[in-house]
GROMACS .gro file of C-alpha atoms in nm:
model
  314
    1MET     CA    1  10.217  10.972  12.262
    2ARG     CA    2  10.101  10.786  12.459
    3ILE     CA    3  10.053  10.407  12.405
    4GLU     CA    4   9.825  10.328  12.715
    5LEU     CA    5   9.410  10.369  12.676
    6PRO     CA    6   9.308  10.645  12.930
    7GLU     CA    7   9.108  10.398  13.192
    8ALA     CA    8   8.749  10.595  13.113
    9ALA     CA    9   8.776  10.507  12.703
   10LEU     CA   10   8.877  10.111  12.884
   11ASP     CA   11   8.564  10.104  13.105
   12PHE     CA   12   8.352  10.250  12.834
   13GLY     CA   13   8.442  10.038  12.562
   14ARG     CA   14   8.353   9.783  12.840
   15VAL     CA   15   8.051   9.866  12.881
   16ALA     CA   16   7.937   9.898  12.521
   17ASP     CA   17   8.057   9.502  12.460
   18SER     CA   18   7.825   9.383  12.799
   19ALA     CA   19   7.556   9.613  12.608
   20LEU     CA   20   7.577   9.481  12.274
   21ARG     CA   21   7.633   9.081  12.407
   22GLY     CA   22   7.337   9.153  12.600
   23ALA     CA   23   7.110   9.277  12.323
   24GLY     CA   24   7.203   8.967  12.081
   25GLY     CA   25   7.581   8.959  11.996
   26ILE     CA   26   7.652   8.860  11.615
   27ASP     CA   27   7.356   8.734  11.700
   28LEU     CA   28   7.200   9.074  11.580
   29ALA     CA   29   7.392   9.094  11.235
   30ARG     CA   30   7.228   8.778  11.137
   31ASP     CA   31   6.888   8.856  11.211
   32ALA     CA   32   6.946   9.192  11.043
   33GLU     CA   33   6.958   9.029  10.691
   34SER     CA   34   6.606   8.961  10.728
   35ASP     CA   35   6.435   9.161  11.024
   36PRO     CA   36   6.529   9.567  11.016
   37ARG     CA   37   6.383   9.544  11.408
   38ALA     CA   38   6.742   9.411  11.471
   39ALA     CA   39   6.872   9.690  11.342
   40ALA     CA   40   6.674   9.876  11.539
   41LYS     CA   41   6.801   9.713  11.838
   42ALA     CA   42   7.128   9.766  11.823
   43GLU     CA   43   7.086  10.116  11.747
   44GLU     CA   44   6.868  10.102  12.068
   45CYS     CA   45   7.136  10.002  12.241
   46LEU     CA   46   7.388  10.175  12.113
   47ALA     CA   47   7.215  10.463  12.150
   48SER     CA   48   7.177  10.342  12.549
   49ILE     CA   49   7.553  10.380  12.629
   50GLY     CA   50   7.586  10.750  12.496
   51LEU     CA   51   7.702  10.661  12.156
   52TYR     CA   52   7.478  10.993  12.058
   53ASP     CA   53   7.684  11.210  12.386
   54ILE     CA   54   8.073  11.139  12.187
   55ASP     CA   55   8.175  11.361  11.884
   56PRO     CA   56   8.515  11.276  11.823
   57ARG     CA   57   8.604  11.591  11.685
   58ASP     CA   58   8.578  11.725  11.969
   59GLY     CA   59   8.961  11.617  12.084
   60LEU     CA   60   9.162  11.354  12.115
   61ASP     CA   61   8.934  11.164  12.479
   62ASP     CA   62   8.661  11.191  12.243
   63ALA     CA   63   8.774  11.017  11.950
   64VAL     CA   64   8.931  10.764  12.133
   65ALA     CA   65   8.626  10.668  12.328
   66ALA     CA   66   8.464  10.677  12.012
   67ALA     CA   67   8.722  10.435  11.880
   68GLU     CA   68   8.678  10.164  12.149
   69LEU     CA   69   8.291  10.193  12.011
   70CYS     CA   70   8.421  10.088  11.636
   71ARG     CA   71   8.601   9.853  11.750
   72VAL     CA   72   8.408   9.673  12.004
   73GLY     CA   73   8.088   9.709  11.748
   74GLY     CA   74   8.318   9.543  11.482
   75SER     CA   75   8.341   9.301  11.706
   76HIS     CA   76   7.988   9.219  11.697
   77ALA     CA   77   7.977   9.289  11.384
   78VAL     CA   78   7.675   9.535  11.478
   79PRO     CA   79   7.404   9.596  11.234
   80TYR     CA   80   7.484   9.970  11.210
   81PRO     CA   81   7.656  10.221  11.092
   82LEU     CA   82   7.862  10.349  11.396
   83ALA     CA   83   8.180  10.532  11.218
   84GLY     CA   84   7.911  10.722  11.012
   85VAL     CA   85   7.681  10.816  11.335
   86LEU     CA   86   7.995  10.951  11.503
   87LEU     CA   87   8.118  11.161  11.206
   88ARG     CA   88   7.773  11.325  11.191
   89THR     CA   89   7.729  11.633  11.022
   90SER     CA   90   7.368  11.687  11.147
   91PRO     CA   91   7.153  11.510  11.394
   92GLY     CA   92   7.037  11.335  11.113
   93THR     CA   93   7.251  11.311  10.860
   94PRO     CA   94   7.599  11.023  10.860
   95PHE     CA   95   7.875  11.132  10.739
   96ALA     CA   96   8.074  10.867  10.480
   97LEU     CA   97   8.339  10.790  10.274
   98VAL     CA   98   8.274  10.741   9.892
   99ASP     CA   99   8.382  10.647   9.499
  100ALA     CA  100   8.253  10.915   9.373
  101GLN     CA  101   8.278  10.669   9.065
  102HIS     CA  102   8.074  10.397   9.229
  103PRO     CA  103   7.881  10.554   9.583
  104VAL     CA  104   7.842  10.269   9.758
  105ILE     CA  105   7.723  10.367  10.126
  106ASP     CA  106   7.699  10.047  10.388
  107HIS     CA  107   7.386  10.064  10.653
  108ALA     CA  108   7.292  10.286  10.381
  109LEU     CA  109   6.913  10.289  10.507
  110ALA     CA  110   6.960  10.403  10.855
  111ALA     CA  111   6.925  10.796  10.729
  112GLY     CA  112   6.699  10.939  10.428
  113THR     CA  113   7.050  11.133  10.352
  114TRP     CA  114   7.384  11.121  10.404
  115THR     CA  115   7.686  11.385  10.390
  116ALA     CA  116   7.930  11.182  10.194
  117ALA     CA  117   8.305  11.248  10.044
  118THR     CA  118   8.568  11.154   9.851
  119LEU     CA  119   8.923  11.094   9.966
  120ALA     CA  120   9.009  11.409   9.786
  121GLY     CA  121   8.778  11.642   9.961
  122ASP     CA  122   8.473  11.667   9.720
  123LEU     CA  123   8.230  11.688   9.935
  124PHE     CA  124   7.738  11.528   9.834
  125ASP     CA  125   7.437  11.478   9.958
  126ALA     CA  126   7.438  11.125   9.890
  127GLU     CA  127   7.038  10.920   9.939
  128PRO     CA  128   7.040  10.612   9.919
  129VAL     CA  129   6.883  10.427   9.611
  130THR     CA  130   6.968  10.032   9.546
  131ALA     CA  131   7.058   9.755   9.726
  132VAL     CA  132   7.420   9.586   9.595
  133ASP     CA  133   7.185   9.237   9.683
  134SER     CA  134   7.489   9.092   9.770
  135LYS     CA  135   7.562   8.786  10.024
  136ILE     CA  136   7.874   8.958  10.137
  137ALA     CA  137   7.721   9.342  10.151
  138PRO     CA  138   7.393   9.249  10.288
  139PHE     CA  139   7.308   9.650  10.435
  140ALA     CA  140   7.523   9.814  10.169
  141MET     CA  141   7.353  10.018   9.876
  142THR     CA  142   7.391  10.258   9.607
  143ALA     CA  143   7.410  10.598   9.666
  144LYS     CA  144   7.243  10.932   9.449
  145LEU     CA  145   7.498  11.247   9.498
  146ARG     CA  146   7.437  11.556   9.457
  147PRO     CA  147   7.744  11.815   9.498
  148LEU     CA  148   7.793  12.029   9.749
  149ALA     CA  149   7.968  12.350   9.767
  150GLY     CA  150   8.321  12.316  10.025
  151THR     CA  151   8.558  12.069  10.077
  152ALA     CA  152   8.503  11.775  10.321
  153THR     CA  153   8.760  11.890  10.588
  154VAL     CA  154   9.112  11.682  10.686
  155LEU     CA  155   9.042  11.613  11.029
  156ASP     CA  156   8.662  11.482  10.906
  157ARG     CA  157   8.835  11.256  10.662
  158ARG     CA  158   9.091  11.139  10.902
  159LEU     CA  159   8.862  11.001  11.171
  160SER     CA  160   8.686  10.781  10.902
  161LEU     CA  161   8.984  10.624  10.773
  162VAL     CA  162   9.102  10.552  11.132
  163LEU     CA  163   8.730  10.494  11.264
  164GLY     CA  164   8.714  10.244  11.001
  165ALA     CA  165   9.062  10.050  11.064
  166TYR     CA  166   8.944  10.031  11.448
  167HIS     CA  167   8.647   9.821  11.303
  168LEU     CA  168   8.872   9.628  11.138
  169LEU     CA  169   9.058   9.571  11.420
  170GLY     CA  170   8.765   9.455  11.624
  171ILE     CA  171   8.665   9.192  11.365
  172GLY     CA  172   8.982   9.061  11.334
  173GLN     CA  173   9.004   9.039  11.708
  174ARG     CA  174   8.664   8.861  11.728
  175ALA     CA  175   8.739   8.606  11.479
  176LEU     CA  176   9.102   8.529  11.634
  177LYS     CA  177   8.910   8.442  11.971
  178LEU     CA  178   8.606   8.250  11.737
  179ALA     CA  179   8.919   8.089  11.644
  180ILE     CA  180   9.106   7.981  11.890
  181GLY     CA  181   8.786   7.900  12.077
  182HIS     CA  182   8.695   7.636  11.818
  183THR     CA  183   9.030   7.444  11.788
  184LYS     CA  184   9.032   7.358  12.192
  185VAL     CA  185   8.694   7.193  12.122
  186ARG     CA  186   8.764   7.030  11.783
  187LYS     CA  187   8.989   6.701  11.774
  188GLN     CA  188   9.201   6.558  11.469
  189PHE     CA  189   9.335   6.257  11.551
  190GLY     CA  190   9.243   6.174  11.931
  191GLN     CA  191   9.371   6.492  12.056
  192PRO     CA  192   9.218   6.888  12.009
  193LEU     CA  193   9.345   7.133  11.690
  194SER     CA  194   9.518   7.345  11.977
  195ASP     CA  195   9.754   7.095  12.071
  196PHE     CA  196   9.929   7.102  11.707
  197GLN     CA  197  10.234   7.355  11.669
  198MET     CA  198  10.133   7.442  11.296
  199ILE     CA  199   9.813   7.546  11.454
  200ARG     CA  200   9.953   7.702  11.721
  201HIS     CA  201  10.199   7.909  11.560
  202SER     CA  202   9.932   8.017  11.284
  203LEU     CA  203   9.760   8.148  11.522
  204ALA     CA  204  10.027   8.323  11.727
  205ASP     CA  205  10.101   8.507  11.393
  206GLN     CA  206   9.708   8.646  11.333
  207SER     CA  207   9.794   8.723  11.748
  208VAL     CA  208  10.101   8.952  11.654
  209GLY     CA  209   9.929   9.087  11.367
  210LEU     CA  210   9.629   9.230  11.543
  211GLU     CA  211   9.851   9.377  11.835
  212GLY     CA  212  10.051   9.536  11.535
  213LEU     CA  213   9.752   9.714  11.417
  214ASP     CA  214   9.589   9.759  11.744
  215LEU     CA  215   9.887  10.006  11.829
  216LEU     CA  216   9.897  10.171  11.465
  217CYS     CA  217   9.528  10.242  11.522
  218ARG     CA  218   9.682  10.446  11.875
  219PHE     CA  219   9.984  10.597  11.673
  220SER     CA  220   9.729  10.732  11.349
  221LEU     CA  221   9.441  10.835  11.579
  222TRP     CA  222   9.725  11.046  11.781
  223SER     CA  223   9.849  11.162  11.510
  224THR     CA  224   9.524  11.255  11.321
  225PHE     CA  225   9.497  11.579  11.646
  226THR     CA  226   9.879  11.616  11.610
  227ASP     CA  227   9.985  11.648  11.225
  228SER     CA  228   9.870  11.991  11.137
  229SER     CA  229   9.958  11.922  10.735
  230PRO     CA  230   9.675  11.830  10.525
  231SER     CA  231   9.820  11.477  10.468
  232LEU     CA  232   9.621  11.157  10.476
  233VAL     CA  233   9.920  10.955  10.504
  234ASP     CA  234   9.901  10.769  10.846
  235ALA     CA  235   9.560  10.762  10.765
  236LEU     CA  236   9.589  10.555  10.483
  237SER     CA  237   9.827  10.378  10.601
  238VAL     CA  238   9.649  10.245  10.900
  239ARG     CA  239   9.376  10.156  10.666
  240LEU     CA  240   9.603   9.969  10.460
  241GLU     CA  241   9.746   9.744  10.715
  242ALA     CA  242   9.379   9.707  10.899
  243GLN     CA  243   9.317   9.550  10.507
  244ARG     CA  244   9.599   9.323  10.510
  245VAL     CA  245   9.578   9.235  10.898
  246VAL     CA  246   9.208   9.193  10.870
  247LYS     CA  247   9.152   9.027  10.551
  248HIS     CA  248   9.408   8.721  10.687
  249THR     CA  249   9.291   8.678  10.971
  250LEU     CA  250   8.942   8.669  10.878
  251ARG     CA  251   9.086   8.399  10.627
  252VAL     CA  252   9.270   8.211  10.890
  253ALA     CA  253   9.073   8.187  11.101
  254GLN     CA  254   8.774   8.045  10.867
  255GLN     CA  255   8.970   7.785  10.791
  256LEU     CA  256   9.085   7.665  11.044
  257HIS     CA  257   8.733   7.625  11.115
  258GLY     CA  258   8.715   7.356  10.792
  259ALA     CA  259   8.403   7.314  10.598
  260SER     CA  260   8.118   7.458  10.900
  261GLY     CA  261   8.315   7.839  10.863
  262PHE     CA  262   8.084   7.834  10.516
  263ALA     CA  263   7.782   7.770  10.731
  264ASP     CA  264   7.583   8.121  10.881
  265GLU     CA  265   7.500   7.889  11.147
  266TYR     CA  266   7.882   7.945  11.286
  267ASP     CA  267   7.961   8.321  11.429
  268ILE     CA  268   8.269   8.361  11.199
  269SER     CA  269   8.075   8.289  10.896
  270VAL     CA  270   7.851   8.608  10.941
  271LEU     CA  271   8.107   8.824  11.051
  272VAL     CA  272   8.362   8.752  10.764
  273ARG     CA  273   8.064   8.800  10.527
  274HIS     CA  274   7.958   9.166  10.700
  275ALA     CA  275   8.372   9.225  10.738
  276GLN     CA  276   8.356   9.258  10.366
  277PRO     CA  277   8.133   9.642  10.270
  278GLY     CA  278   8.495   9.750  10.564
  279LEU     CA  279   8.784   9.605  10.370
  280ARG     CA  280   8.608   9.715   9.995
  281LEU     CA  281   8.435  10.004  10.078
  282PRO     CA  282   8.527  10.289  10.033
  283THR     CA  283   8.860  10.178   9.825
  284ASP     CA  284   9.013   9.821   9.863
  285ARG     CA  285   9.347   9.716   9.909
  286GLY     CA  286   9.530   9.810   9.565
  287ALA     CA  287   9.303  10.182   9.551
  288THR     CA  288   9.433  10.242   9.916
  289LEU     CA  289   9.770  10.121   9.815
  290ALA     CA  290   9.781  10.390   9.551
  291LEU     CA  291   9.651  10.691   9.684
  292LEU     CA  292   9.907  10.600   9.992
  293ARG     CA  293  10.154  10.619   9.743
  294THR     CA  294  10.029  10.938   9.573
  295ALA     CA  295  10.025  11.082   9.931
  296ILE     CA  296  10.347  11.016  10.069
  297GLU     CA  297  10.487  11.167   9.660
  298GLU     CA  298  10.310  11.474   9.770
  299PHE     CA  299  10.351  11.511  10.152
  300GLY     CA  300  10.651  11.201  10.239
  301PHE     CA  301  10.655  10.993  10.519
  302ALA     CA  302  10.774  11.070  10.843
  303GLY     CA  303  10.974  10.810  11.016
  304PRO     CA  304  11.267  10.676  11.122
  305PHE     CA  305  11.446  10.716  10.748
  306SER     CA  306  11.151  10.966  10.591
  307LEU     CA  307  11.240  11.031  10.219
  308ALA     CA  308  11.372  11.340  10.257
  309GLU     CA  309  11.663  11.203  10.494
  310GLU     CA  310  11.737  10.933  10.204
  311GLN     CA  311  11.788  11.172   9.946
  312GLY     CA  312  11.991  11.358  10.090
  313ALA     CA  313  12.223  11.148  10.197
  314GLY     CA  314  12.225  10.983   9.842
   0.00000   0.00000   0.00000
């Protein structure tokens, strides 16, 4: 595995970041809650930089470009289902992982019909039905599922989980930047908050956590194309870590903003709210952990101290 990302992918990420900033950045997400034209503007911006030219199934290079786009999109809370559209099963049919008992799709109105799958591989046509109508999920909708023949590929399920983790990584990275910026300008007892050792240590902890998540995302993306087994262990692992790290980073960033962190005039509040569907759909952290345990029991967990070696040693 190469730890460094290809320069072409990094360049693409920078282009995507610049384009989304020019289109309005987090303001697009803020505005889209009341004006559908903001979501349409986000889609136009993404299309202009090559969204529809990328198919992450084509190989690791394309998957890395898709991952960078999801990470950058997350950093702007872009009001568009990037991972779903990147994994589209036909020109107008995005892909989403769902809980078949309670199917909910974020940004569901981006298409009239979706291809949906459970983590077990059950395949469905999904039609958006009713808005969830929640402040923390302003674009989520329940969906009506119609079973399809066949099974969703392991590759599609892995990619959906890993691209979702990259989306959360971008959210966490942006939250940390917002917290650092705020603590540099906000003063307490006559000095910036960033001068206090406790604040510095807290921000450093978040930085280390996000750097670790970044490396795990890269490993999981590489593993997606090199592991020939039907296991979702690596993909579930990176989702679980993304849920843990990003949830904690968002909490710390919002706390460091004080009361203003809960006001939608501040970007951190918008980022925290719009992160919730990614943290909770199709599985919350508890459900992800349960699925990971089951997958490890079935397929094992490759690492320096694998289960097989441990059992053999006993």
